[in-house]
Coordinates of C-alpha atoms and ligand atoms in Angstrom, one line a residue:
M1 CA 6.6 -20.6 -3.6
P2 CA 3.6 -19.8 -5.6
A3 CA 2.8 -16.2 -5.7
K4 CA -0.4 -14.6 -3.8
I5 CA -3.2 -13.9 -6.2
I6 CA -4.2 -10.5 -5.7
D7 CA -7.9 -10.9 -6.0
G8 CA -9.5 -7.1 -7.7
T9 CA -13.0 -8.7 -7.9
A10 CA -13.0 -9.7 -3.9
I11 CA -11.6 -6.4 -3.5
S12 CA -13.7 -4.8 -5.2
G13 CA -16.6 -7.0 -3.5
E14 CA -14.8 -5.0 -0.4
I15 CA -15.3 -1.5 -1.4
R16 CA -18.4 -1.2 -3.2
Q17 CA -19.5 -2.9 0.5
E18 CA -18.2 0.4 1.5
I19 CA -19.5 2.5 -1.3
A20 CA -23.2 0.9 -0.5
R21 CA -22.6 1.8 3.5
D22 CA -21.1 5.8 2.6
I23 CA -24.8 5.4 0.2
G24 CA -26.8 4.9 3.2
A25 CA -25.7 7.1 5.2
L26 CA -25.8 10.5 2.3
K27 CA -29.3 9.1 1.8
A28 CA -30.2 9.3 5.4
K29 CA -29.3 13.0 5.1
G30 CA -31.7 13.1 2.3
V31 CA -28.6 12.9 -0.4
T32 CA -28.4 10.5 -3.2
P33 CA -24.9 10.7 -5.7
G34 CA -25.6 11.5 -9.4
L35 CA -23.9 9.9 -12.0
A36 CA -24.4 11.3 -15.9
V37 CA -22.7 9.1 -18.6
I38 CA -23.2 10.4 -21.7
L39 CA -22.5 8.3 -25.1
V40 CA -22.5 9.5 -28.6
G41 CA -22.6 7.3 -31.6
E42 CA -22.7 3.5 -31.9
D43 CA -19.8 1.7 -31.0
P44 CA -20.8 -1.4 -29.3
P45 CA -17.4 -2.2 -26.7
S46 CA -18.3 1.7 -26.1
Q47 CA -22.3 0.5 -25.5
S48 CA -20.9 -2.3 -23.4
Y49 CA -19.2 -0.2 -21.2
V50 CA -21.9 2.0 -20.2
R51 CA -24.2 -0.5 -19.7
S52 CA -22.2 -2.1 -17.2
K53 CA -21.3 1.2 -15.3
N54 CA -25.2 2.0 -15.2
K55 CA -26.0 -1.6 -14.0
V56 CA -24.0 -1.3 -11.4
A57 CA -24.3 2.1 -10.3
H58 CA -28.4 1.4 -10.0
E59 CA -27.5 -1.9 -8.1
I60 CA -25.3 0.2 -5.8
G61 CA -28.1 2.9 -4.8
V62 CA -26.4 5.7 -7.4
H63 CA -28.7 7.7 -9.7
S64 CA -27.1 7.1 -12.8
E65 CA -28.7 8.5 -16.2
Q66 CA -27.3 7.3 -19.7
H67 CA -27.5 10.2 -22.2
D68 CA -27.3 8.0 -25.6
L69 CA -26.8 11.1 -28.8
A70 CA -26.9 10.3 -32.2
A71 CA -23.0 10.1 -34.0
T72 CA -24.1 13.0 -36.0
T73 CA -24.6 15.2 -32.8
S74 CA -22.3 18.3 -32.8
E75 CA -19.8 19.5 -30.3
A76 CA -22.0 22.1 -29.7
E77 CA -24.9 20.4 -28.5
L78 CA -22.8 17.7 -26.1
L79 CA -21.1 20.7 -24.9
A80 CA -24.5 22.5 -24.3
L81 CA -25.6 18.9 -22.6
I82 CA -22.6 18.9 -20.4
E83 CA -22.6 22.7 -18.9
R84 CA -26.3 21.5 -18.0
L85 CA -25.1 18.9 -16.1
N86 CA -22.2 20.6 -14.7
R87 CA -25.4 23.0 -13.2
D88 CA -27.5 20.3 -12.2
P89 CA -27.4 19.9 -8.3
R90 CA -28.4 16.6 -8.8
I91 CA -25.6 15.2 -11.0
H92 CA -21.9 14.6 -8.6
G93 CA -20.3 13.2 -11.6
I94 CA -20.1 13.2 -15.1
L95 CA -18.6 10.6 -17.6
V96 CA -18.3 10.9 -21.3
Q97 CA -17.3 8.2 -22.2
L98 CA -14.2 7.5 -25.6
P99 CA -13.8 7.7 -28.2
L100 CA -15.9 10.1 -29.5
P101 CA -16.8 10.8 -33.4
G102 CA -14.1 12.3 -35.1
A103 CA -15.5 15.9 -35.7
I104 CA -16.0 16.4 -31.8
D105 CA -11.9 17.7 -30.0
E106 CA -12.0 15.2 -27.1
R107 CA -9.9 18.0 -25.4
K108 CA -12.5 20.4 -25.7
V109 CA -15.4 18.5 -24.1
I110 CA -12.8 16.3 -21.1
T111 CA -12.1 20.3 -20.4
A112 CA -15.7 21.7 -20.8
I113 CA -16.4 19.0 -17.5
S114 CA -16.8 20.5 -13.7
P115 CA -13.9 20.0 -12.2
E116 CA -15.9 19.6 -9.3
K117 CA -17.4 16.9 -11.0
D118 CA -15.0 15.1 -13.2
V119 CA -15.1 11.7 -11.4
D120 CA -13.5 10.1 -14.9
G121 CA -9.9 12.2 -13.5
F122 CA -9.2 13.2 -17.2
H123 CA -9.7 16.9 -17.0
P124 CA -6.4 18.6 -16.8
V125 CA -7.0 19.9 -13.4
S126 CA -7.5 16.6 -11.8
L127 CA -4.6 15.7 -13.9
G128 CA -2.5 18.9 -12.0
R129 CA -3.7 17.7 -8.9
I130 CA -2.1 14.6 -9.2
M131 CA 1.0 16.0 -9.3
T132 CA 1.0 18.6 -6.9
G133 CA -1.3 15.8 -4.1
E134 CA -4.2 18.2 -3.8
P135 CA -7.4 16.2 -3.2
G136 CA -8.8 15.6 -6.6
F137 CA -10.7 12.9 -8.4
R138 CA -8.2 10.3 -9.1
P139 CA -8.7 8.4 -12.5
C140 CA -10.4 5.0 -12.2
T141 CA -7.9 2.5 -13.2
P142 CA -4.8 4.1 -12.0
L143 CA -6.7 4.5 -8.6
G144 CA -8.0 1.1 -8.9
I145 CA -4.4 -0.1 -8.5
Q146 CA -3.5 2.1 -5.7
K147 CA -6.3 0.5 -4.0
L148 CA -5.4 -2.9 -4.5
L149 CA -1.8 -2.3 -3.7
E150 CA -3.4 -0.9 -0.2
Y151 CA -6.3 -3.6 -0.3
S152 CA -3.4 -6.9 -0.5
G153 CA -0.7 -5.1 2.0
T154 CA 1.7 -4.8 0.1
K155 CA 3.9 -2.1 1.3
V156 CA 4.5 0.5 -0.8
E157 CA 6.0 3.3 0.7
G158 CA 9.7 3.4 0.3
S159 CA 9.5 0.7 -2.4
H160 CA 10.7 0.7 -6.2
V161 CA 7.9 1.0 -8.7
V162 CA 9.0 0.3 -11.8
V163 CA 6.1 1.4 -14.1
V164 CA 6.2 0.1 -17.9
G165 CA 3.6 2.7 -20.2
R166 CA 3.2 6.1 -20.2
S167 CA -0.3 6.7 -21.1
N168 CA -2.0 9.5 -19.4
I169 CA -4.8 7.0 -18.5
V170 CA -2.7 4.8 -17.0
G171 CA 0.9 5.0 -16.6
K172 CA 1.1 8.8 -16.5
P173 CA -1.1 9.1 -13.0
I174 CA 0.0 6.3 -11.5
A175 CA 3.7 6.6 -11.2
N176 CA 2.4 10.4 -9.7
M177 CA 0.1 9.1 -7.5
L178 CA 2.1 6.5 -6.1
M179 CA 5.3 9.5 -5.8
Q180 CA 3.6 11.4 -3.5
K181 CA 4.4 12.1 -0.1
E182 CA 1.4 10.6 1.2
K183 CA -0.8 7.6 2.8
N184 CA -0.2 4.3 0.4
A185 CA 2.4 6.3 -1.9
D186 CA 5.6 7.5 -0.9
A187 CA 7.8 5.2 -3.6
T188 CA 10.6 5.5 -5.5
V189 CA 9.3 5.7 -9.0
T190 CA 11.3 4.4 -12.7
V191 CA 8.7 5.1 -15.6
C192 CA 9.4 2.9 -18.9
H193 CA 7.9 3.0 -21.9
S194 CA 9.3 1.9 -25.8
R195 CA 12.1 3.8 -26.2
T196 CA 13.9 2.9 -22.5
R197 CA 17.7 1.0 -22.9
D198 CA 17.5 -2.3 -21.5
L199 CA 13.8 -2.8 -20.4
P200 CA 14.3 -6.4 -18.2
A201 CA 17.4 -4.3 -16.2
I202 CA 15.5 -2.1 -14.8
T203 CA 12.4 -4.1 -14.6
R204 CA 14.3 -6.4 -12.6
Q205 CA 15.0 -4.0 -9.5
A206 CA 11.1 -3.3 -8.9
D207 CA 9.8 -4.5 -5.8
I208 CA 6.5 -3.4 -7.4
L209 CA 6.1 -3.9 -11.4
I210 CA 3.4 -2.0 -13.2
A211 CA 2.9 -3.6 -16.9
A212 CA 0.1 -0.7 -18.3
I213 CA 1.7 -1.3 -21.9
G214 CA -0.9 -3.3 -23.9
R215 CA 0.9 -6.0 -25.6
P216 CA -0.4 -9.7 -25.0
E217 CA 2.6 -11.7 -22.0
F218 CA 4.9 -9.3 -22.6
V219 CA 6.3 -9.3 -19.0
T220 CA 8.5 -12.7 -19.3
A221 CA 9.7 -14.3 -15.5
D222 CA 13.3 -12.9 -16.5
M223 CA 12.1 -9.2 -16.7
V224 CA 11.4 -9.9 -12.8
R225 CA 12.5 -9.8 -9.4
E226 CA 12.1 -13.1 -7.1
G227 CA 9.8 -11.9 -4.3
A228 CA 8.3 -8.8 -6.6
T229 CA 4.6 -7.7 -6.6
V230 CA 3.3 -7.4 -10.2
I231 CA 0.2 -5.5 -11.3
D232 CA -0.9 -6.5 -15.0
V233 CA -3.0 -3.7 -16.2
G234 CA -2.9 -5.4 -19.7
I235 CA -6.4 -6.6 -21.7
N236 CA -5.4 -8.2 -24.7
R237 CA -7.3 -10.4 -27.3
V238 CA -5.1 -13.2 -28.7
E239 CA -6.8 -15.8 -31.2
D240 CA -7.8 -19.2 -29.2
A241 CA -9.3 -21.8 -31.0
T242 CA -9.9 -23.9 -28.1
K243 CA -12.0 -21.1 -26.8
K244 CA -15.6 -21.1 -28.1
K245 CA -15.4 -17.7 -29.0
G246 CA -12.4 -18.3 -31.0
Y247 CA -10.2 -15.8 -28.2
R248 CA -9.3 -15.6 -25.0
M249 CA -8.4 -12.6 -23.1
V250 CA -4.6 -12.5 -21.3
G251 CA -2.9 -9.3 -19.7
D252 CA 0.5 -7.8 -20.7
V253 CA 2.3 -10.6 -18.3
K254 CA 3.0 -14.2 -19.0
F255 CA 0.7 -15.4 -15.7
D256 CA 2.2 -18.4 -15.3
E257 CA 5.6 -17.8 -15.5
V258 CA 5.7 -15.2 -13.9
A259 CA 3.2 -15.9 -10.6
A260 CA 6.0 -18.8 -10.1
K261 CA 8.8 -16.0 -9.0
A262 CA 6.7 -13.5 -8.4
G263 CA 5.5 -12.2 -4.5
A264 CA 2.3 -11.7 -5.6
I265 CA 0.7 -11.0 -8.7
T266 CA -3.2 -9.5 -10.4
P267 CA -4.9 -12.0 -12.4
V268 CA -6.3 -11.2 -16.0
P269 CA -9.1 -11.1 -16.0
G270 CA -10.0 -10.4 -12.5
G271 CA -7.2 -8.8 -11.0
V272 CA -7.1 -4.6 -11.7
G273 CA -10.5 -4.8 -14.3
P274 CA -13.3 -5.6 -11.8
M275 CA -11.1 -2.2 -9.6
T276 CA -12.0 0.1 -12.6
I277 CA -15.9 0.6 -12.7
T278 CA -15.3 0.5 -8.7
M279 CA -13.4 3.2 -9.1
L280 CA -16.0 4.9 -10.7
L281 CA -18.8 5.3 -8.0
Y282 CA -16.0 5.6 -5.1
N283 CA -15.4 9.0 -6.9
T284 CA -19.7 9.8 -7.8
V285 CA -19.8 9.3 -3.9
E286 CA -16.6 10.5 -3.0
S287 CA -18.4 13.5 -4.8
A288 CA -21.6 13.6 -3.2
K289 CA -20.3 13.6 -0.2
H290 CA -18.2 16.9 -0.7
A291 CA -21.2 18.5 -2.3
A292 CA -23.1 17.8 0.8
G293 CA -20.4 19.6 3.1
L294 CA -19.5 15.7 4.6
R295 CA -15.9 15.8 3.4
Ligands
LIG301 N1 -7.9 -2.9 -16.7 C1 -8.3 -1.9 -17.0 O1 -9.6 -0.8 -16.5 C2 -7.9 -1.1 -18.1 C3 -8.0 0.3 -18.2 C4 -6.7 0.9 -19.1 C5 -6.1 0.4 -19.9 N2 -6.2 -0.9 -19.8 C6 -5.2 -1.9 -20.5 O2 -3.7 -1.4 -20.6 C7 -2.9 -1.8 -21.1 C8 -2.5 0.1 -21.5 O3 -3.3 1.2 -21.7 P1 -2.8 2.2 -21.8 O4 -4.0 3.2 -22.2 O5 -1.9 2.7 -21.1 O6 -2.0 1.9 -23.6 P2 -0.7 3.1 -24.6 O7 -1.6 4.7 -24.4 O8 -1.1 2.0 -25.9 O9 0.5 2.8 -23.8 C9 1.0 1.8 -23.7 C10 2.7 1.9 -23.6 O10 3.0 0.9 -22.9 C11 4.6 1.3 -24.0 N3 5.2 0.3 -24.6 C12 4.6 -0.2 -25.6 N4 5.7 -1.0 -26.1 C13 6.2 -1.3 -25.4 C14 8.0 -2.2 -25.4 N5 8.2 -2.6 -26.4 N6 8.7 -1.5 -24.6 C15 8.3 -0.6 -23.2 N7 6.8 -0.2 -23.1 C16 5.9 -0.5 -24.5 C17 4.2 3.0 -24.5 O11 5.5 3.7 -25.0 P3 5.5 4.8 -25.7 O12 4.8 5.8 -25.0 O13 7.2 4.7 -26.1 O14 4.9 4.5 -27.2 C18 3.0 3.5 -24.0 O15 3.5 4.2 -22.9 C19 -4.2 -1.8 -22.6 O16 -3.9 -3.2 -22.7 C20 -5.5 -1.6 -22.3 O17 -6.4 -2.4 -22.7 C21 -6.8 -1.8 -18.7

């Protein structure tokens, strides 16, 4: 039987409706959630990400302000802006679009954001809170994965989750989140990477396989157990002469053959991708609720 498709666009839409209701309740109490997005330089993909983040924020009713800084902006100027936004009560979330120009120390900038406004979840305090299981902001892509599992009715508790990839933005946080002793977690987690010996033997043990590798169609059917749930985080551009643009986007999973064997699978595009921006709004609204004493 072909796998059930876990539709990230539909689940994201459902969660956006819930977020919109929360925003309505906050506004009724005189609070408008506020997000500040900082972009340094003119990197076209970053400009496009920031534009869509702002657009979605506006659409849903979040007050969103974009700070476009020249590529020549000094680290001190950027830190001063972050400090100002940290103190601004109208702002509940601060996001600095990465990567930053080479002269600016990314770690210093991320650490300057108040952990109480760290809606991207990259501050070391947020990452530490994931490890200890304390409340705090979870990075948007891993949080999106956890919500996809929850909203698709996938049983995580007691499952063997295999995560392929150990990046700070996806692999490590999702592994830590799913191993926590809490709701929508409580899994047995194995983390694999480029030095893992006999990767297919491990991925075949997964009830839930999460691929965050960055290699097009790397996970093939022989690496997947019959009936497993497969979450494909990868976004890769591959040449395709049949397409107008000359390329198409594929995930880290060879979709057709894996979908014939898995129990459930996320497509690319339309799986994890749409969840990421939604989780940014979710974190911003949670932050506003917290600031308003509603959480
Ligand atoms: N949907 C979204 O919103 C979203 C968000 C973020 C990322 N992504 C996508 O997700 C993918 C992963 O992103 P990332 O930032 O986590 O990537 P990354 O920082 O490049 O990490 C890739 C991980 O994959 C591992 N790996 C590479 N080759 C491998 C192999 N042959 N066998 C086993 N493991 C291997 C690496 O192992 P080592 O650590 O040993 O090098 C590393 O841990 C990318 O395609 C990215 O575009 C999507």
